[in-house]
Amino acid sequence: MAILSALARTVLRGVLPYPDLPRRIRVRRSAHSLAIGIPLPRDEEQVTGEHLARLALLRLLFLQRETRRAVRMRQREAAALLARTGIETCILGLWCLLIPGAAAKLRASEYKTGAAMLTFLSGTGLISQQLIRQSVSALGEPQKLPPVAAMAEQIDSEIDAKAIIYLYDVAYRPASQYFTHATNSALRRHVTADYGYKSRPANSWVRRAPVRLVDACVGVLAGAIANDLEAPADLFVQYAEDHAKRVLPPLLVTIGKGMGRQLRWGGIMAVLKEAAETRAYLTGAAASAAPEKREARLRSMYDSLIDRLDIGDVPPEAISPVLDHFVNKTLAEWDSERANELPPPPATETQERS
């Protein structure tokens, strides 16, 4: 079944080691040269989006090193938070590089937060909050930065930003949900499989995912800057693609661990055996069976898997559409394969004469 094969390849890519030290050294050296290639103007008004993108790349290279250090030391929470900061920095750098007026908006956003950051002075009684706001407003008209999602959409409207949109969806949103914000998902990480409590949260991401994410971000931003300068960018682009496809989403990891706990080794072997038998059926006897029987046999396999997972607290309305999708997709693939295997129709009398 092509669906299971594709899922297995995705998981293996995300879990297995990917030795890439020589290329990473070349990427880091080249990216660092890009980041410090031009001096930063002393006049703040002369700082352009390109300058800010270079600064973002310089920070990304630092975050890349810190994320690797956290992963080596098995500081999973720190690694996840650093990686999430990395993709946010990458998106901000791309936004500054590609969107007209972004540099001015980024500067003006500091005016908005400046008053709030100086609020502690009013608590001392030495200066009033009104005076703080008046002083900060003299620097310029404050502006609010667009959300990270809006930045990603604006970037995608300027260039074909499939890589950064993919990383945003597969990593930034889930990392925010599981690690950064105080959400239900983050709190549930402290609940055991038998509904007990644990001080150390469950690992909701594979160990190497944060490193792969930051590596990909370095390649994406460095490649964009190189393209903007009309410099060679192939090294960065390929580096970004190779590491981006090895970033597993946290939700997939969480579901996989839950399935592993429920199925255990014996259950996994039983599921694999039933899947092999279903595959053998589809490649053999299914050809002469009625379409309803093929669908029933396939649904039986998925129903068996659901029963073994013991997820009775999930309403059927949430499971049925997913099962219908996989059943229909598998049957469509089977029909397509059968159509390719059928011999061509015999030539008609008219075709033979011609």
GROMACS .gro file of C-alpha atoms in nm:
model
  354
    1MET     CA    1   0.000   0.000   0.000
    2ALA     CA    2   0.154   0.326  -0.117
    3ILE     CA    3   0.009   0.524   0.177
    4LEU     CA    4   0.179   0.311   0.440
    5SER     CA    5   0.504   0.305   0.242
    6ALA     CA    6   0.509   0.685   0.215
    7LEU     CA    7   0.437   0.720   0.587
    8ALA     CA    8   0.713   0.472   0.673
    9ARG     CA    9   0.964   0.662   0.458
   10THR     CA   10   0.869   0.991   0.623
   11VAL     CA   11   0.910   0.849   0.973
   12LEU     CA   12   1.242   0.679   0.894
   13ARG     CA   13   1.384   0.998   0.742
   14GLY     CA   14   1.291   1.190   1.055
   15VAL     CA   15   1.425   0.934   1.303
   16LEU     CA   16   1.744   0.799   1.146
   17PRO     CA   17   2.075   0.990   1.170
   18TYR     CA   18   2.172   1.208   0.876
   19PRO     CA   19   2.550   1.271   0.883
   20ASP     CA   20   2.608   1.601   0.705
   21LEU     CA   21   2.906   1.759   0.881
   22PRO     CA   22   3.124   1.858   0.580
   23ARG     CA   23   2.835   2.027   0.401
   24ARG     CA   24   2.715   2.194   0.721
   25ILE     CA   25   3.059   2.347   0.769
   26ARG     CA   26   3.052   2.484   0.413
   27VAL     CA   27   2.699   2.618   0.460
   28ARG     CA   28   2.784   2.788   0.788
   29ARG     CA   29   3.098   2.951   0.651
   30SER     CA   30   2.923   3.074   0.338
   31ALA     CA   31   2.618   3.193   0.533
   32HIS     CA   32   2.837   3.378   0.782
   33SER     CA   33   3.012   3.556   0.494
   34LEU     CA   34   2.671   3.661   0.362
   35ALA     CA   35   2.559   3.783   0.704
   36ILE     CA   36   2.857   4.015   0.759
   37GLY     CA   37   2.915   4.103   0.394
   38ILE     CA   38   2.827   4.472   0.429
   39PRO     CA   39   2.871   4.706   0.728
   40LEU     CA   40   2.568   4.810   0.931
   41PRO     CA   41   2.492   5.185   0.895
   42ARG     CA   42   2.523   5.392   1.210
   43ASP     CA   43   2.216   5.590   1.112
   44GLU     CA   44   1.912   5.379   1.203
   45GLU     CA   45   1.712   5.531   0.916
   46GLN     CA   46   1.959   5.392   0.665
   47VAL     CA   47   1.919   5.034   0.787
   48THR     CA   48   1.737   4.847   0.511
   49GLY     CA   49   1.550   4.520   0.498
   50GLU     CA   50   1.861   4.354   0.357
   51HIS     CA   51   2.063   4.463   0.661
   52LEU     CA   52   1.799   4.319   0.893
   53ALA     CA   53   1.781   3.994   0.694
   54ARG     CA   54   2.159   3.959   0.732
   55LEU     CA   55   2.126   4.016   1.106
   56ALA     CA   56   1.852   3.754   1.119
   57LEU     CA   57   2.084   3.509   0.940
   58LEU     CA   58   2.361   3.584   1.190
   59ARG     CA   59   2.121   3.512   1.476
   60LEU     CA   60   2.004   3.194   1.303
   61LEU     CA   61   2.361   3.067   1.285
   62PHE     CA   62   2.391   3.126   1.660
   63LEU     CA   63   2.060   2.950   1.724
   64GLN     CA   64   2.172   2.659   1.506
   65ARG     CA   65   2.480   2.609   1.724
   66GLU     CA   66   2.283   2.644   2.048
   67THR     CA   67   2.014   2.401   1.931
   68ARG     CA   68   2.276   2.139   1.847
   69ARG     CA   69   2.433   2.187   2.187
   70ALA     CA   70   2.096   2.142   2.358
   71VAL     CA   71   2.026   1.825   2.158
   72ARG     CA   72   2.368   1.680   2.242
   73MET     CA   73   2.305   1.749   2.611
   74ARG     CA   74   1.954   1.598   2.580
   75GLN     CA   75   1.786   1.921   2.686
   76ARG     CA   76   1.475   1.851   2.481
   77GLU     CA   77   1.264   2.143   2.602
   78ALA     CA   78   1.545   2.391   2.538
   79ALA     CA   79   1.610   2.244   2.193
   80ALA     CA   80   1.243   2.272   2.096
   81LEU     CA   81   1.217   2.632   2.216
   82LEU     CA   82   1.539   2.729   2.036
   83ALA     CA   83   1.420   2.568   1.713
   84ARG     CA   84   1.086   2.746   1.736
   85THR     CA   85   1.273   3.075   1.780
   86GLY     CA   86   1.483   2.979   1.481
   87ILE     CA   87   1.193   2.947   1.241
   88GLU     CA   88   1.041   3.270   1.369
   89THR     CA   89   1.375   3.444   1.307
   90CYS     CA   90   1.390   3.294   0.958
   91ILE     CA   91   1.041   3.419   0.871
   92LEU     CA   92   1.119   3.767   1.007
   93GLY     CA   93   1.441   3.780   0.805
   94LEU     CA   94   1.259   3.680   0.485
   95TRP     CA   95   0.986   3.933   0.558
   96CYS     CA   96   1.239   4.214   0.601
   97LEU     CA   97   1.423   4.110   0.284
   98LEU     CA   98   1.123   4.074   0.055
   99ILE     CA   99   0.845   4.304   0.177
  100PRO     CA  100   0.878   4.676   0.097
  101GLY     CA  101   0.868   4.896   0.406
  102ALA     CA  102   0.927   4.603   0.644
  103ALA     CA  103   1.239   4.759   0.796
  104ALA     CA  104   1.052   5.076   0.894
  105LYS     CA  105   0.766   4.872   1.041
  106LEU     CA  106   1.009   4.664   1.245
  107ARG     CA  107   1.169   4.978   1.388
  108ALA     CA  108   0.830   5.134   1.462
  109SER     CA  109   0.720   4.820   1.646
  110GLU     CA  110   0.990   4.895   1.905
  111TYR     CA  111   0.816   5.224   1.983
  112LYS     CA  112   0.498   5.035   2.066
  113THR     CA  113   0.669   4.800   2.311
  114GLY     CA  114   0.906   5.064   2.447
  115ALA     CA  115   0.652   5.218   2.683
  116ALA     CA  116   0.553   4.877   2.819
  117MET     CA  117   0.917   4.780   2.876
  118LEU     CA  118   0.974   5.097   3.079
  119THR     CA  119   0.664   5.054   3.293
  120PHE     CA  120   0.875   4.936   3.586
  121LEU     CA  121   1.009   5.293   3.621
  122SER     CA  122   0.663   5.426   3.706
  123GLY     CA  123   0.644   5.177   3.992
  124THR     CA  124   0.936   5.348   4.160
  125GLY     CA  125   0.746   5.678   4.178
  126LEU     CA  126   1.026   5.865   4.005
  127ILE     CA  127   0.845   5.909   3.675
  128SER     CA  128   0.484   5.872   3.565
  129GLN     CA  129   0.356   5.629   3.302
  130GLN     CA  130   0.212   5.921   3.108
  131LEU     CA  131   0.555   6.084   3.086
  132ILE     CA  132   0.707   5.754   2.968
  133ARG     CA  133   0.450   5.725   2.688
  134GLN     CA  134   0.504   6.087   2.589
  135SER     CA  135   0.881   6.040   2.566
  136VAL     CA  136   0.858   5.717   2.370
  137SER     CA  137   0.599   5.859   2.127
  138ALA     CA  138   0.846   6.136   2.037
  139LEU     CA  139   1.064   5.871   1.873
  140GLY     CA  140   0.802   5.798   1.608
  141GLU     CA  141   0.457   5.660   1.536
  142PRO     CA  142   0.430   5.313   1.690
  143GLN     CA  143   0.321   5.022   1.472
  144LYS     CA  144   0.225   4.665   1.542
  145LEU     CA  145   0.404   4.389   1.357
  146PRO     CA  146   0.184   4.143   1.165
  147PRO     CA  147   0.155   3.793   1.315
  148VAL     CA  148   0.408   3.534   1.202
  149ALA     CA  149   0.139   3.360   0.996
  150ALA     CA  150   0.063   3.685   0.810
  151MET     CA  151   0.436   3.736   0.748
  152ALA     CA  152   0.460   3.388   0.597
  153GLU     CA  153   0.163   3.460   0.370
  154GLN     CA  154   0.316   3.789   0.254
  155ILE     CA  155   0.645   3.611   0.181
  156ASP     CA  156   0.460   3.346  -0.019
  157SER     CA  157   0.292   3.619  -0.223
  158GLU     CA  158   0.632   3.760  -0.319
  159ILE     CA  159   0.818   3.436  -0.395
  160ASP     CA  160   0.741   3.067  -0.423
  161ALA     CA  161   0.796   3.002  -0.052
  162LYS     CA  162   0.683   2.639  -0.029
  163ALA     CA  163   0.969   2.548   0.206
  164ILE     CA  164   0.896   2.814   0.467
  165ILE     CA  165   0.518   2.755   0.451
  166TYR     CA  166   0.583   2.383   0.498
  167LEU     CA  167   0.811   2.444   0.797
  168TYR     CA  168   0.560   2.686   0.947
  169ASP     CA  169   0.280   2.431   0.924
  170VAL     CA  170   0.478   2.122   1.019
  171ALA     CA  171   0.685   2.272   1.300
  172TYR     CA  172   0.611   2.629   1.409
  173ARG     CA  173   0.244   2.583   1.491
  174PRO     CA  174   0.291   2.248   1.671
  175ALA     CA  175   0.601   2.366   1.859
  176SER     CA  176   0.406   2.669   1.979
  177GLN     CA  177   0.122   2.442   2.091
  178TYR     CA  178   0.333   2.180   2.271
  179PHE     CA  179   0.630   2.377   2.404
  180THR     CA  180   0.596   2.756   2.399
  181HIS     CA  181   0.242   2.841   2.506
  182ALA     CA  182   0.047   2.723   2.811
  183THR     CA  183  -0.210   2.515   2.622
  184ASN     CA  184  -0.408   2.203   2.697
  185SER     CA  185  -0.165   2.003   2.482
  186ALA     CA  186   0.132   2.134   2.679
  187LEU     CA  187  -0.031   2.054   3.013
  188ARG     CA  188  -0.134   1.703   2.903
  189ARG     CA  189   0.232   1.620   2.851
  190HIS     CA  190   0.250   1.583   3.230
  191VAL     CA  191  -0.015   1.307   3.230
  192THR     CA  192   0.089   0.942   3.205
  193ALA     CA  193  -0.075   0.677   2.986
  194ASP     CA  194  -0.275   0.550   3.286
  195TYR     CA  195  -0.385   0.906   3.377
  196GLY     CA  196  -0.133   0.961   3.654
  197TYR     CA  197   0.093   1.262   3.698
  198LYS     CA  198   0.460   1.305   3.616
  199SER     CA  199   0.693   1.597   3.682
  200ARG     CA  200   0.893   1.551   3.364
  201PRO     CA  201   0.677   1.611   3.054
  202ALA     CA  202   0.647   1.352   2.779
  203ASN     CA  203   0.874   1.395   2.478
  204SER     CA  204   0.646   1.522   2.205
  205TRP     CA  205   0.917   1.552   1.941
  206VAL     CA  206   1.187   1.321   1.815
  207ARG     CA  207   1.531   1.411   1.941
  208ARG     CA  208   1.679   1.530   1.611
  209ALA     CA  209   1.378   1.728   1.481
  210PRO     CA  210   1.478   2.067   1.634
  211VAL     CA  211   1.824   2.043   1.476
  212ARG     CA  212   1.680   1.954   1.136
  213LEU     CA  213   1.439   2.246   1.162
  214VAL     CA  214   1.706   2.507   1.236
  215ASP     CA  215   1.937   2.361   0.970
  216ALA     CA  216   1.658   2.400   0.715
  217CYS     CA  217   1.591   2.758   0.827
  218VAL     CA  218   1.956   2.853   0.781
  219GLY     CA  219   1.946   2.719   0.427
  220VAL     CA  220   1.618   2.892   0.343
  221LEU     CA  221   1.723   3.238   0.465
  222ALA     CA  222   2.080   3.217   0.331
  223GLY     CA  223   1.945   3.101  -0.006
  224ALA     CA  224   1.699   3.392  -0.020
  225ILE     CA  225   1.972   3.647   0.058
  226ALA     CA  226   2.202   3.490  -0.201
  227ASN     CA  227   1.925   3.502  -0.463
  228ASP     CA  228   1.859   3.866  -0.380
  229LEU     CA  229   2.228   3.941  -0.437
  230GLU     CA  230   2.231   3.725  -0.752
  231ALA     CA  231   2.497   3.509  -0.588
  232PRO     CA  232   2.518   3.126  -0.609
  233ALA     CA  233   2.243   2.978  -0.391
  234ASP     CA  234   2.233   2.610  -0.489
  235LEU     CA  235   2.430   2.498  -0.182
  236PHE     CA  236   2.182   2.667   0.053
  237VAL     CA  237   1.868   2.560  -0.136
  238GLN     CA  238   1.964   2.192  -0.149
  239TYR     CA  239   2.072   2.199   0.216
  240ALA     CA  240   1.735   2.346   0.316
  241GLU     CA  241   1.537   2.090   0.115
  242ASP     CA  242   1.733   1.791   0.248
  243HIS     CA  243   1.682   1.893   0.610
  244ALA     CA  244   1.325   2.022   0.579
  245LYS     CA  245   1.194   1.683   0.462
  246ARG     CA  246   1.347   1.525   0.773
  247VAL     CA  247   1.146   1.738   1.019
  248LEU     CA  248   0.874   1.525   1.176
  249PRO     CA  249   0.572   1.714   1.318
  250PRO     CA  250   0.525   1.676   1.697
  251LEU     CA  251   0.167   1.551   1.651
  252LEU     CA  252   0.287   1.256   1.443
  253VAL     CA  253   0.536   1.169   1.717
  254THR     CA  254   0.270   1.195   1.988
  255ILE     CA  255   0.028   0.974   1.794
  256GLY     CA  256   0.302   0.723   1.716
  257LYS     CA  257   0.405   0.692   2.079
  258GLY     CA  258   0.044   0.650   2.185
  259MET     CA  259  -0.008   0.378   1.927
  260GLY     CA  260   0.310   0.204   2.041
  261ARG     CA  261   0.193   0.201   2.403
  262GLN     CA  262  -0.149   0.065   2.308
  263LEU     CA  263  -0.037  -0.196   2.058
  264ARG     CA  264   0.287  -0.312   2.222
  265TRP     CA  265   0.509  -0.552   2.032
  266GLY     CA  266   0.256  -0.833   1.995
  267GLY     CA  267  -0.013  -0.597   1.872
  268ILE     CA  268   0.222  -0.433   1.624
  269MET     CA  269   0.315  -0.772   1.480
  270ALA     CA  270  -0.053  -0.865   1.452
  271VAL     CA  271  -0.133  -0.540   1.272
  272LEU     CA  272   0.160  -0.589   1.032
  273LYS     CA  273   0.049  -0.946   0.964
  274GLU     CA  274  -0.306  -0.838   0.890
  275ALA     CA  275  -0.178  -0.558   0.665
  276ALA     CA  276   0.038  -0.810   0.474
  277GLU     CA  277  -0.259  -1.042   0.433
  278THR     CA  278  -0.475  -0.756   0.307
  279ARG     CA  279  -0.206  -0.655   0.061
  280ALA     CA  280  -0.182  -1.015  -0.063
  281TYR     CA  281  -0.558  -1.020  -0.104
  282LEU     CA  282  -0.558  -0.698  -0.305
  283THR     CA  283  -0.285  -0.825  -0.535
  284GLY     CA  284  -0.456  -1.161  -0.583
  285ALA     CA  285  -0.811  -1.266  -0.508
  286ALA     CA  286  -0.944  -0.910  -0.502
  287ALA     CA  287  -0.931  -0.894  -0.881
  288SER     CA  288  -1.225  -1.136  -0.913
  289ALA     CA  289  -1.416  -1.005  -0.609
  290ALA     CA  290  -1.701  -0.757  -0.615
  291PRO     CA  291  -1.607  -0.395  -0.532
  292GLU     CA  292  -1.817  -0.416  -0.213
  293LYS     CA  293  -1.615  -0.714  -0.090
  294ARG     CA  294  -1.283  -0.538  -0.156
  295GLU     CA  295  -1.399  -0.236   0.040
  296ALA     CA  296  -1.530  -0.455   0.325
  297ARG     CA  297  -1.199  -0.641   0.350
  298LEU     CA  298  -1.004  -0.313   0.364
  299ARG     CA  299  -1.236  -0.161   0.623
  300SER     CA  300  -1.200  -0.475   0.834
  301MET     CA  301  -0.825  -0.414   0.859
  302TYR     CA  302  -0.870  -0.052   0.969
  303ASP     CA  303  -1.147  -0.146   1.214
  304SER     CA  304  -0.917  -0.405   1.370
  305LEU     CA  305  -0.648  -0.141   1.413
  306ILE     CA  306  -0.893   0.100   1.579
  307ASP     CA  307  -1.011  -0.175   1.817
  308ARG     CA  308  -0.653  -0.253   1.919
  309LEU     CA  309  -0.582   0.113   1.986
  310ASP     CA  310  -0.868   0.128   2.237
  311ILE     CA  311  -0.970   0.486   2.158
  312GLY     CA  312  -1.333   0.448   2.256
  313ASP     CA  313  -1.337   0.801   2.401
  314VAL     CA  314  -1.297   0.944   2.049
  315PRO     CA  315  -1.641   0.987   1.886
  316PRO     CA  316  -1.703   0.786   1.567
  317GLU     CA  317  -1.780   1.111   1.383
  318ALA     CA  318  -1.415   1.210   1.423
  319ILE     CA  319  -1.276   0.875   1.305
  320SER     CA  320  -1.511   0.785   1.019
  321PRO     CA  321  -1.406   1.063   0.777
  322VAL     CA  322  -1.039   0.970   0.822
  323LEU     CA  323  -1.106   0.600   0.764
  324ASP     CA  324  -1.322   0.679   0.460
  325HIS     CA  325  -1.038   0.887   0.315
  326PHE     CA  326  -0.778   0.611   0.353
  327VAL     CA  327  -1.012   0.340   0.225
  328ASN     CA  328  -1.111   0.543  -0.081
  329LYS     CA  329  -0.751   0.643  -0.150
  330THR     CA  330  -0.626   0.284  -0.124
  331LEU     CA  331  -0.901   0.154  -0.352
  332ALA     CA  332  -0.832   0.432  -0.604
  333GLU     CA  333  -0.464   0.333  -0.607
  334TRP     CA  334  -0.565  -0.032  -0.656
  335ASP     CA  335  -0.789   0.060  -0.949
  336SER     CA  336  -0.508   0.265  -1.103
  337GLU     CA  337  -0.259  -0.018  -1.069
  338ARG     CA  338  -0.504  -0.267  -1.220
  339ALA     CA  339  -0.568  -0.034  -1.515
  340ASN     CA  340  -0.194  -0.021  -1.586
  341GLU     CA  341  -0.166  -0.400  -1.569
  342LEU     CA  342  -0.453  -0.472  -1.811
  343PRO     CA  343  -0.346  -0.557  -2.168
  344PRO     CA  344  -0.437  -0.304  -2.437
  345PRO     CA  345  -0.773  -0.364  -2.605
  346PRO     CA  346  -0.762  -0.562  -2.932
  347ALA     CA  347  -0.738  -0.355  -3.246
  348THR     CA  348  -1.062  -0.308  -3.441
  349GLU     CA  349  -1.095  -0.409  -3.806
  350THR     CA  350  -1.066  -0.047  -3.915
  351GLN     CA  351  -0.744   0.003  -3.715
  352GLU     CA  352  -0.596  -0.318  -3.864
  353ARG     CA  353  -0.659  -0.194  -4.221
  354SER     CA  354  -0.496   0.139  -4.145
   0.00000   0.00000   0.00000
